[in-house]
Coordinates of C-alpha atoms and ligand atoms in Angstrom, one line a residue:
M82 CA 10.9 -6.8 18.7
I83 CA 12.2 -9.7 16.7
C84 CA 15.8 -10.6 17.7
S85 CA 18.3 -13.0 16.3
M86 CA 19.9 -14.2 19.5
D87 CA 18.9 -17.8 18.7
K88 CA 22.2 -19.7 18.7
K89 CA 21.2 -21.6 15.5
F90 CA 20.6 -18.3 13.6
K91 CA 22.9 -17.9 10.6
P92 CA 22.9 -14.5 9.1
I93 CA 22.4 -14.6 5.3
R94 CA 23.8 -12.2 2.7
I95 CA 20.7 -10.7 1.2
G96 CA 20.4 -8.3 -1.7
I97 CA 17.4 -6.2 -2.4
I98 CA 17.0 -4.6 -5.8
G99 CA 14.7 -1.6 -5.7
A100 CA 14.5 0.6 -2.6
G101 CA 10.8 1.6 -2.9
Y102 CA 8.1 0.9 -0.4
V103 CA 8.4 -2.9 -0.5
G104 CA 12.2 -3.1 -1.0
L105 CA 13.2 -0.6 1.6
T106 CA 10.9 -2.0 4.3
T107 CA 12.0 -5.5 3.5
G108 CA 15.7 -4.6 3.6
V109 CA 15.4 -2.6 6.8
C110 CA 13.5 -5.5 8.5
F111 CA 15.8 -8.2 7.3
S112 CA 18.8 -6.3 8.6
D113 CA 17.1 -5.7 11.8
I114 CA 16.5 -9.4 12.4
G115 CA 20.2 -10.0 11.9
H116 CA 20.9 -10.5 8.2
Q117 CA 23.5 -8.7 6.2
V118 CA 21.7 -6.6 3.6
L119 CA 22.7 -4.8 0.5
C120 CA 20.0 -2.6 -1.1
A121 CA 20.4 -1.3 -4.6
D122 CA 18.4 1.4 -6.4
S123 CA 19.0 3.3 -9.7
D124 CA 18.1 6.7 -8.1
S125 CA 21.4 8.0 -6.8
S126 CA 20.0 10.9 -4.8
K127 CA 17.6 8.5 -3.0
L128 CA 20.6 6.3 -2.2
E129 CA 22.4 9.3 -0.7
R130 CA 19.5 10.2 1.5
L131 CA 19.1 6.6 2.6
R132 CA 22.8 6.4 3.5
Q133 CA 22.2 9.4 5.8
G134 CA 19.4 7.5 7.4
E135 CA 16.6 9.5 5.8
S136 CA 13.6 7.7 4.4
P137 CA 12.2 9.0 1.1
F138 CA 8.6 8.6 2.3
F139 CA 6.8 8.7 5.6
E140 CA 6.2 5.3 7.3
P141 CA 5.8 4.9 11.0
G142 CA 9.0 3.5 12.6
L143 CA 10.9 3.0 9.3
E144 CA 13.4 5.8 9.7
E145 CA 14.4 4.8 13.2
L146 CA 15.1 1.2 12.1
L147 CA 16.9 2.5 8.9
R148 CA 19.3 4.6 11.0
K149 CA 19.9 1.8 13.5
N150 CA 20.8 -0.7 10.9
V151 CA 22.8 1.6 8.7
A152 CA 24.8 2.5 11.8
S153 CA 25.3 -1.2 12.7
G154 CA 26.7 -1.9 9.3
R155 CA 24.1 -4.6 8.5
L156 CA 22.4 -2.4 5.9
R157 CA 24.2 -0.8 3.1
F158 CA 23.0 1.0 0.0
I159 CA 24.7 0.6 -3.4
S160 CA 24.0 1.5 -6.9
D161 CA 25.5 -1.5 -8.7
N162 CA 23.4 -4.6 -9.2
T163 CA 26.4 -6.6 -10.4
E164 CA 28.1 -5.9 -7.1
L165 CA 24.9 -6.8 -5.3
V166 CA 24.6 -10.2 -7.1
A167 CA 28.2 -11.0 -6.4
N168 CA 27.8 -10.4 -2.7
S169 CA 24.3 -11.8 -2.0
D170 CA 23.2 -15.4 -1.6
V171 CA 19.5 -14.4 -1.8
I172 CA 18.4 -11.7 -4.2
F173 CA 15.0 -10.1 -3.8
I174 CA 13.5 -8.3 -6.9
C175 CA 11.5 -5.4 -5.4
V176 CA 11.2 -3.1 -8.5
N177 CA 7.9 -1.5 -9.3
T178 CA 5.4 -3.0 -11.8
P179 CA 3.3 0.0 -12.9
P180 CA 0.0 -0.4 -14.7
K181 CA -0.2 -0.1 -18.5
S182 CA -3.1 1.8 -20.0
D183 CA -5.2 -1.4 -20.3
G184 CA -4.5 -2.5 -16.7
R185 CA -1.8 -5.1 -17.5
A186 CA 1.3 -5.0 -15.2
D187 CA 4.2 -3.4 -17.0
L188 CA 7.0 -5.9 -16.3
R189 CA 9.9 -4.1 -18.1
Y190 CA 11.7 -3.4 -14.8
V191 CA 11.4 -7.0 -13.7
E192 CA 12.8 -8.1 -17.0
Q193 CA 15.6 -5.6 -16.9
V194 CA 16.7 -6.7 -13.5
A195 CA 16.4 -10.4 -14.5
K196 CA 18.9 -9.7 -17.4
E197 CA 21.2 -7.8 -15.1
I198 CA 21.1 -10.7 -12.6
A199 CA 21.8 -13.1 -15.5
F200 CA 24.9 -11.3 -16.6
A201 CA 26.2 -11.0 -13.0
L202 CA 25.5 -14.6 -11.9
P203 CA 28.6 -16.2 -10.4
D204 CA 29.3 -19.9 -10.4
E205 CA 28.0 -20.3 -6.8
Y206 CA 24.3 -20.9 -6.2
R207 CA 22.0 -17.9 -6.1
L208 CA 18.4 -17.7 -5.0
I209 CA 16.3 -15.1 -6.8
V210 CA 13.1 -14.1 -5.1
D211 CA 10.2 -12.3 -6.8
K212 CA 8.7 -9.9 -4.2
S213 CA 7.4 -7.4 -6.6
T214 CA 3.6 -7.8 -7.2
V215 CA 3.5 -9.7 -10.4
P216 CA 1.0 -11.7 -12.4
V217 CA 1.1 -15.5 -12.5
H218 CA 3.9 -17.0 -14.6
T219 CA 6.3 -14.2 -13.9
A220 CA 8.8 -16.3 -12.0
E221 CA 8.9 -18.7 -14.9
K222 CA 9.5 -15.8 -17.2
V223 CA 12.4 -14.6 -15.0
T224 CA 13.9 -18.1 -15.1
E225 CA 13.5 -18.2 -18.9
T226 CA 15.1 -14.8 -19.2
I227 CA 18.1 -15.8 -17.0
R228 CA 18.6 -19.0 -19.0
R229 CA 18.3 -17.1 -22.3
Y230 CA 20.9 -14.5 -21.5
R231 CA 23.2 -16.9 -19.6
P232 CA 22.7 -20.4 -21.1
D233 CA 25.7 -21.5 -19.0
A234 CA 24.1 -20.5 -15.6
K235 CA 23.3 -23.7 -13.7
S236 CA 23.1 -23.0 -10.1
F237 CA 20.1 -20.8 -9.4
D238 CA 16.4 -21.0 -8.5
V239 CA 13.7 -18.4 -8.8
V240 CA 10.9 -18.3 -6.1
S241 CA 7.9 -16.2 -5.5
N242 CA 7.5 -14.6 -2.1
P243 CA 4.8 -12.0 -2.3
E244 CA 4.5 -9.3 0.4
F245 CA 1.4 -8.4 2.3
L246 CA 2.5 -5.2 4.0
R247 CA 0.2 -2.2 4.3
E248 CA 1.4 1.3 4.1
G249 CA 1.1 2.9 7.5
S250 CA 1.9 -0.4 9.3
A251 CA 4.5 -1.8 7.0
I252 CA 7.1 -2.6 9.7
E253 CA 4.6 -4.4 11.9
D254 CA 3.2 -6.3 8.9
T255 CA 6.7 -7.4 7.9
M256 CA 7.9 -8.3 11.4
R257 CA 4.6 -9.9 12.5
P258 CA 2.9 -11.2 9.4
D259 CA -0.1 -13.5 9.4
R260 CA 1.7 -15.7 6.8
I261 CA 4.8 -16.0 4.8
V262 CA 4.1 -17.3 1.3
V263 CA 6.9 -19.1 -0.5
G264 CA 6.3 -20.5 -4.0
A265 CA 9.3 -22.7 -4.8
S266 CA 10.1 -25.7 -6.9
S267 CA 13.3 -27.0 -5.2
D268 CA 14.1 -28.2 -1.7
R269 CA 17.2 -26.1 -1.7
A270 CA 15.2 -22.9 -2.4
R271 CA 12.6 -23.8 0.3
Q272 CA 15.3 -24.4 2.9
L273 CA 17.1 -21.2 2.2
M274 CA 13.8 -19.2 2.4
R275 CA 13.1 -20.9 5.8
E276 CA 16.5 -19.6 7.0
V277 CA 15.8 -16.1 5.8
Y278 CA 12.6 -16.0 7.7
Q279 CA 13.7 -18.1 10.6
P280 CA 13.7 -15.3 13.3
I281 CA 10.2 -14.2 12.3
L282 CA 8.9 -17.8 12.1
N283 CA 10.4 -18.7 15.5
Q284 CA 9.1 -15.6 17.3
T285 CA 5.7 -14.9 15.9
K286 CA 2.6 -16.9 15.0
A287 CA 3.2 -16.4 11.3
E288 CA 2.2 -19.4 9.2
L289 CA 4.7 -20.5 6.5
C290 CA 2.7 -21.4 3.4
E291 CA 5.0 -23.4 1.1
V292 CA 3.2 -23.7 -2.2
S293 CA 3.9 -24.0 -5.9
I294 CA 5.3 -20.9 -7.7
R295 CA 2.1 -20.2 -9.6
S296 CA 0.0 -20.6 -6.4
A297 CA 2.1 -18.1 -4.6
E298 CA 1.7 -15.6 -7.4
L299 CA -2.1 -16.1 -7.4
I300 CA -2.3 -15.8 -3.6
K301 CA -1.0 -12.2 -3.8
H302 CA -3.5 -11.0 -6.5
G303 CA -6.3 -13.1 -5.0
A304 CA -5.8 -11.6 -1.5
N305 CA -5.8 -8.0 -2.7
T306 CA -8.8 -8.7 -4.9
L307 CA -10.8 -10.2 -2.0
L308 CA -9.9 -7.3 0.3
A309 CA -11.0 -4.8 -2.4
T310 CA -14.2 -6.9 -2.9
K311 CA -15.0 -6.5 0.8
I312 CA -14.6 -2.7 0.5
S313 CA -16.8 -2.5 -2.6
F314 CA -19.4 -4.7 -0.9
A315 CA -19.4 -2.3 2.1
N316 CA -19.9 0.6 -0.4
L317 CA -22.7 -1.3 -2.1
I318 CA -24.4 -1.8 1.3
A319 CA -23.8 1.9 2.1
D320 CA -25.6 2.9 -1.2
A321 CA -28.5 0.7 -0.4
C322 CA -28.7 2.1 3.2
E323 CA -28.8 5.6 1.9
N324 CA -31.6 4.8 -0.5
V325 CA -33.7 2.9 2.0
G326 CA -32.9 5.0 5.1
A327 CA -31.0 2.4 7.0
N328 CA -27.6 2.7 8.8
A329 CA -24.6 1.1 7.0
S330 CA -22.5 0.9 10.2
E331 CA -25.2 -1.1 11.9
V332 CA -25.8 -3.3 8.9
L333 CA -22.1 -4.0 8.2
H334 CA -21.5 -4.7 11.9
G335 CA -24.4 -7.1 11.9
I336 CA -22.9 -8.8 8.8
G337 CA -19.2 -8.8 9.8
I338 CA -19.7 -10.1 13.4
D339 CA -20.2 -13.5 11.8
R340 CA -16.7 -15.0 12.3
R341 CA -16.8 -16.5 8.8
I342 CA -17.1 -13.0 7.4
G343 CA -15.2 -10.7 9.8
E344 CA -15.5 -7.0 10.2
A345 CA -12.1 -6.0 8.7
F346 CA -12.3 -4.2 5.4
L347 CA -16.0 -3.7 5.6
K348 CA -15.8 0.1 6.2
P349 CA -17.7 2.1 3.5
G350 CA -16.3 5.4 2.3
I351 CA -15.1 7.2 -0.8
G352 CA -13.4 4.1 -2.1
F353 CA -10.0 2.5 -2.0
G354 CA -6.9 4.2 -3.4
G355 CA -3.2 3.7 -3.1
S356 CA -0.6 2.2 -5.3
C357 CA -1.8 -1.4 -4.8
F358 CA -5.5 -2.2 -4.9
P359 CA -6.4 -0.2 -8.1
K360 CA -3.3 -1.5 -9.9
D361 CA -3.4 -5.1 -8.7
I362 CA -7.1 -5.7 -9.3
A363 CA -6.8 -4.3 -12.8
A364 CA -3.8 -6.6 -13.4
F365 CA -5.8 -9.5 -12.0
R366 CA -8.7 -8.7 -14.3
H367 CA -6.4 -8.8 -17.2
T368 CA -4.9 -12.1 -16.1
L369 CA -8.4 -13.6 -15.8
Q370 CA -9.3 -12.5 -19.3
T371 CA -6.0 -13.9 -20.6
V372 CA -6.6 -17.3 -19.1
G373 CA -10.2 -17.5 -20.2
V374 CA -11.9 -16.8 -16.8
S375 CA -14.7 -14.2 -16.6
P376 CA -13.5 -11.1 -14.8
A377 CA -17.1 -10.0 -14.0
L378 CA -16.6 -9.9 -10.2
V379 CA -13.5 -7.8 -10.5
T380 CA -15.1 -5.4 -13.0
A381 CA -18.0 -4.9 -10.5
V382 CA -15.5 -4.2 -7.7
E383 CA -13.8 -1.5 -9.8
E384 CA -17.1 0.0 -10.9
I385 CA -18.4 0.3 -7.4
N386 CA -15.2 1.8 -6.2
D387 CA -15.4 4.4 -9.0
T388 CA -19.0 5.2 -8.0
A389 CA -18.2 5.6 -4.3
Y390 CA -16.4 9.0 -4.7
R391 CA -18.9 10.2 -7.4
R392 CA -21.9 9.5 -5.1
F393 CA -20.2 11.4 -2.3
L394 CA -19.6 14.4 -4.6
Q395 CA -23.2 14.3 -5.8
R396 CA -24.3 14.5 -2.2
I397 CA -22.1 17.5 -1.6
E398 CA -23.5 19.2 -4.6
R399 CA -27.1 18.3 -3.7
V400 CA -26.7 19.8 -0.2
L401 CA -24.5 22.9 -1.1
W402 CA -26.3 23.5 -4.4
V403 CA -24.0 26.0 -6.2
L404 CA -20.3 25.2 -5.7
D405 CA -19.0 28.2 -7.5
G406 CA -17.3 30.4 -5.0
K407 CA -18.1 28.2 -2.0
R408 CA -15.3 27.8 0.5
I409 CA -14.8 24.2 1.2
C410 CA -12.3 22.7 3.7
V411 CA -10.9 19.3 3.0
L412 CA -9.5 17.3 5.9
G413 CA -7.2 14.4 5.0
L414 CA -5.5 14.0 1.6
S415 CA -3.4 10.8 1.7
F416 CA -5.2 7.7 0.3
K417 CA -5.3 6.3 3.9
A418 CA -4.2 7.2 7.3
N419 CA -0.5 7.0 8.5
T420 CA 1.0 7.6 5.2
D421 CA 1.9 10.6 3.0
D422 CA 1.1 8.6 -0.1
L423 CA -1.3 10.4 -2.5
R424 CA -1.3 7.8 -5.3
N425 CA -4.9 7.2 -6.4
A426 CA -6.1 9.1 -3.4
P427 CA -9.9 9.7 -3.6
S428 CA -9.2 13.2 -2.0
L429 CA -7.5 14.3 -5.2
R430 CA -10.4 13.3 -7.4
I431 CA -12.8 15.1 -5.1
I432 CA -10.7 18.3 -4.8
R433 CA -10.2 18.5 -8.6
A434 CA -14.0 18.1 -9.1
L435 CA -14.7 20.8 -6.5
L436 CA -12.1 23.2 -8.1
K437 CA -13.6 22.5 -11.5
E438 CA -17.0 23.7 -10.2
G439 CA -15.3 26.9 -9.0
A440 CA -15.1 26.1 -5.2
V441 CA -12.4 27.6 -3.2
V442 CA -10.6 24.8 -1.4
S443 CA -8.5 24.8 1.8
A444 CA -7.0 21.6 3.1
Y445 CA -5.1 20.0 6.0
D446 CA -3.3 16.7 6.2
P447 CA -1.0 15.6 9.0
K448 CA 1.7 14.2 6.6
A449 CA 0.8 14.6 2.9
R450 CA 0.9 18.4 2.6
A451 CA 4.2 18.6 0.7
K452 CA 3.2 16.0 -1.9
A453 CA -0.3 17.6 -2.2
Q454 CA 1.1 21.1 -2.8
H455 CA 2.8 19.6 -5.8
A456 CA -0.3 17.7 -7.0
V457 CA -2.9 20.4 -6.5
P458 CA -1.2 23.8 -6.0
E459 CA -4.5 25.7 -6.3
V460 CA -5.5 24.6 -2.8
K461 CA -4.7 26.8 0.2
Y462 CA -2.9 24.5 2.7
A463 CA -3.1 25.0 6.4
D464 CA -1.0 23.8 9.4
N465 CA -3.9 22.4 11.3
P466 CA -7.6 21.5 10.8
Y467 CA -8.9 24.6 12.6
A468 CA -6.9 27.0 10.4
A469 CA -8.1 25.0 7.3
A470 CA -11.7 25.2 8.4
E471 CA -11.8 28.9 9.2
G472 CA -14.6 30.7 7.2
S473 CA -15.5 27.5 5.4
E474 CA -19.0 26.7 4.2
A475 CA -18.5 22.9 4.5
I476 CA -16.0 20.5 5.8
V477 CA -15.2 17.4 3.7
V478 CA -13.3 14.5 5.4
C479 CA -11.4 12.3 2.9
T480 CA -8.9 10.3 5.1
E481 CA -9.4 8.2 8.2
W482 CA -6.7 9.9 10.3
D483 CA -7.1 9.2 14.0
E484 CA -6.6 12.9 14.6
F485 CA -10.0 13.7 13.1
T486 CA -11.8 11.5 15.7
Q487 CA -10.5 13.8 18.4
L488 CA -11.4 17.2 16.8
D489 CA -12.6 19.9 19.2
L490 CA -15.9 20.2 17.4
P491 CA -17.3 23.2 19.5
R492 CA -14.1 25.0 18.6
L493 CA -14.5 24.1 14.9
R494 CA -18.1 25.2 15.0
K495 CA -17.1 28.7 16.0
L496 CA -14.6 28.9 13.2
V497 CA -16.7 27.8 10.2
L498 CA -19.1 30.0 8.3
M499 CA -21.6 27.2 7.8
P500 CA -21.6 24.1 10.1
I501 CA -21.8 21.2 7.6
I502 CA -19.7 18.1 7.7
F503 CA -19.4 15.6 4.8
D504 CA -17.5 12.7 6.4
G505 CA -16.2 10.4 3.6
R506 CA -14.7 8.0 6.0
N507 CA -17.2 8.0 8.9
V508 CA -14.5 9.0 11.4
I509 CA -16.3 11.8 13.1
N510 CA -18.9 10.9 15.7
R511 CA -22.3 11.9 14.4
A512 CA -23.8 12.6 17.8
S513 CA -20.8 14.8 18.9
A514 CA -20.9 16.7 15.6
E515 CA -24.7 17.3 15.9
A516 CA -24.3 18.3 19.6
A517 CA -21.7 20.9 18.5
G518 CA -24.3 22.3 16.0
F519 CA -23.1 20.7 12.8
T520 CA -25.3 19.1 10.2
Y521 CA -23.5 15.8 9.6
Y522 CA -23.5 13.6 6.5
G523 CA -21.6 10.3 6.7
V524 CA -21.4 7.5 4.1
G525 CA -24.3 5.0 4.3
H526 CA -26.3 6.9 6.9
Ligands
LIG740 C1 -2.9 -3.2 0.5 C2 -3.2 -4.6 1.3 O1 -3.9 -4.3 2.5 C3 -1.8 -5.2 1.7 O2 -2.0 -6.4 2.4 C4 -0.9 -5.4 0.5 O3 0.3 -5.9 0.8 C5 -0.8 -4.0 -0.2 O4 -2.1 -3.5 -0.6 C6 0.1 -4.3 -1.5 O5 -0.4 -5.0 -2.4 O6 1.2 -3.9 -1.5 P1 -2.4 -0.7 1.3 O7 -2.7 -0.4 -0.2 O8 -1.2 -0.1 1.9 O9 -2.3 -2.3 1.4 O10 -3.7 -0.2 2.1 P2 -5.0 -0.8 2.8 O11 -4.9 -0.7 4.2 O12 -5.3 -2.1 2.2 O13 -6.1 0.3 2.3 C7 -6.4 0.4 0.9 C8 -7.5 1.4 0.7 O14 -8.7 0.9 1.1 C9 -7.3 2.7 1.4 O15 -7.7 3.8 0.5 C10 -8.4 2.6 2.6 O16 -8.8 3.9 3.0 C11 -9.4 1.8 1.9 N1 -10.3 1.0 2.8 C12 -9.7 0.0 3.6 C13 -11.6 1.2 2.9 O17 -12.2 2.1 2.2 N2 -12.4 0.5 3.7 C14 -11.8 -0.5 4.5 O18 -12.6 -1.1 5.3 C15 -10.5 -0.7 4.5

């Protein structure tokens, strides 16, 4: 736990605009390390739930910290950005930047918030921090917007401070980050940002990267694109392994063990999903095109990712032949483990394709059921993997939940009609599945 017992620690009045994934996690963590946090959002029903200590989404450890800090009075939720700007020395912009149809980031909410901040700016200095994932030049546009709407505003800076938190481990990633990136153009802004992050910097090994504003903005898109590139590379190797009869787990281990490369993010599967990678790399592709740099690498990463789930589906069809009327059990719906987030989840693409072919789909997910019922109501949802698998003619694993590594496979074997597993995340042990009588298909094997 990070604590603020350090005598030199000075709590800062922090305002967070946007109580989504990034904003809420950031606000909760800042209040937990001792700052005084105001968090604003335009959704009044969400604010009411948050005041009661209820998180609008599932994230391990979040609700507990939310309750603790609301109770301590260090974290408050309000609806008025003017009030927030008046009472915060550092204002974090954490609104969403959804993709436009051509992949560009839609910055209308960032601009709207910049205008609201402009009108609310007091005479005293304010530091405005871009934490939303945005393309390069956004901080400059925010500065321009504030100057345009408040030509008299003198005492403010805009900095870029991208986040690197992953859903499912957002608290840990915020409290113990590898690095804190701050893109600033004034000493005053840099100093204030050091004070904001002081407890984390003092008590963890986090590296503070103080860079130019444009560099900070590019670090964010660059990091996500490289991680996505590693995943697509793993899926490329998996394809090659399937075609030549090699084993992708062995090959990728052999590649990743080189410390220069690393094994993280080299797991093949049915492709990356979520609210970040697909959106961010499309936005980065667009930025590259705009600034006259070839986006060929990024385009290839996107193409391979799209192929990953299609190849998996083709394999299911090849093995099962006719899908019409087949009973298929899908285990795992969220785009990754430890979240209930279904945005761009490969499971949904797979389920919709199976349903289109006439398959009868049952499903189980430890956390995403409620959201999935809304997204694909045609599926029969079960309370546990065994109930979902009963009478099925194939099991399809779409999410790398830990729970699936510990399935009682002999029990599962007795429940299914046909013992076939298609493991889109390579989470089930092949030898154990085969010993229990299943025919097992992993990715890249
Ligand atoms: C990602 C980045 O990891 C964070 O650093 C970043 O802050 C965040 O985006 C963001 O921009 O907000 P996240 O989308 O939560 O975080 O999830 P990841 O853990 O990166 O996984 C993304 C997808 O890649 C998942 O669908 C996962 O199943 C897949 N994946 C991951 C693989 O297919 N193979 C791997 O080896 C790793």
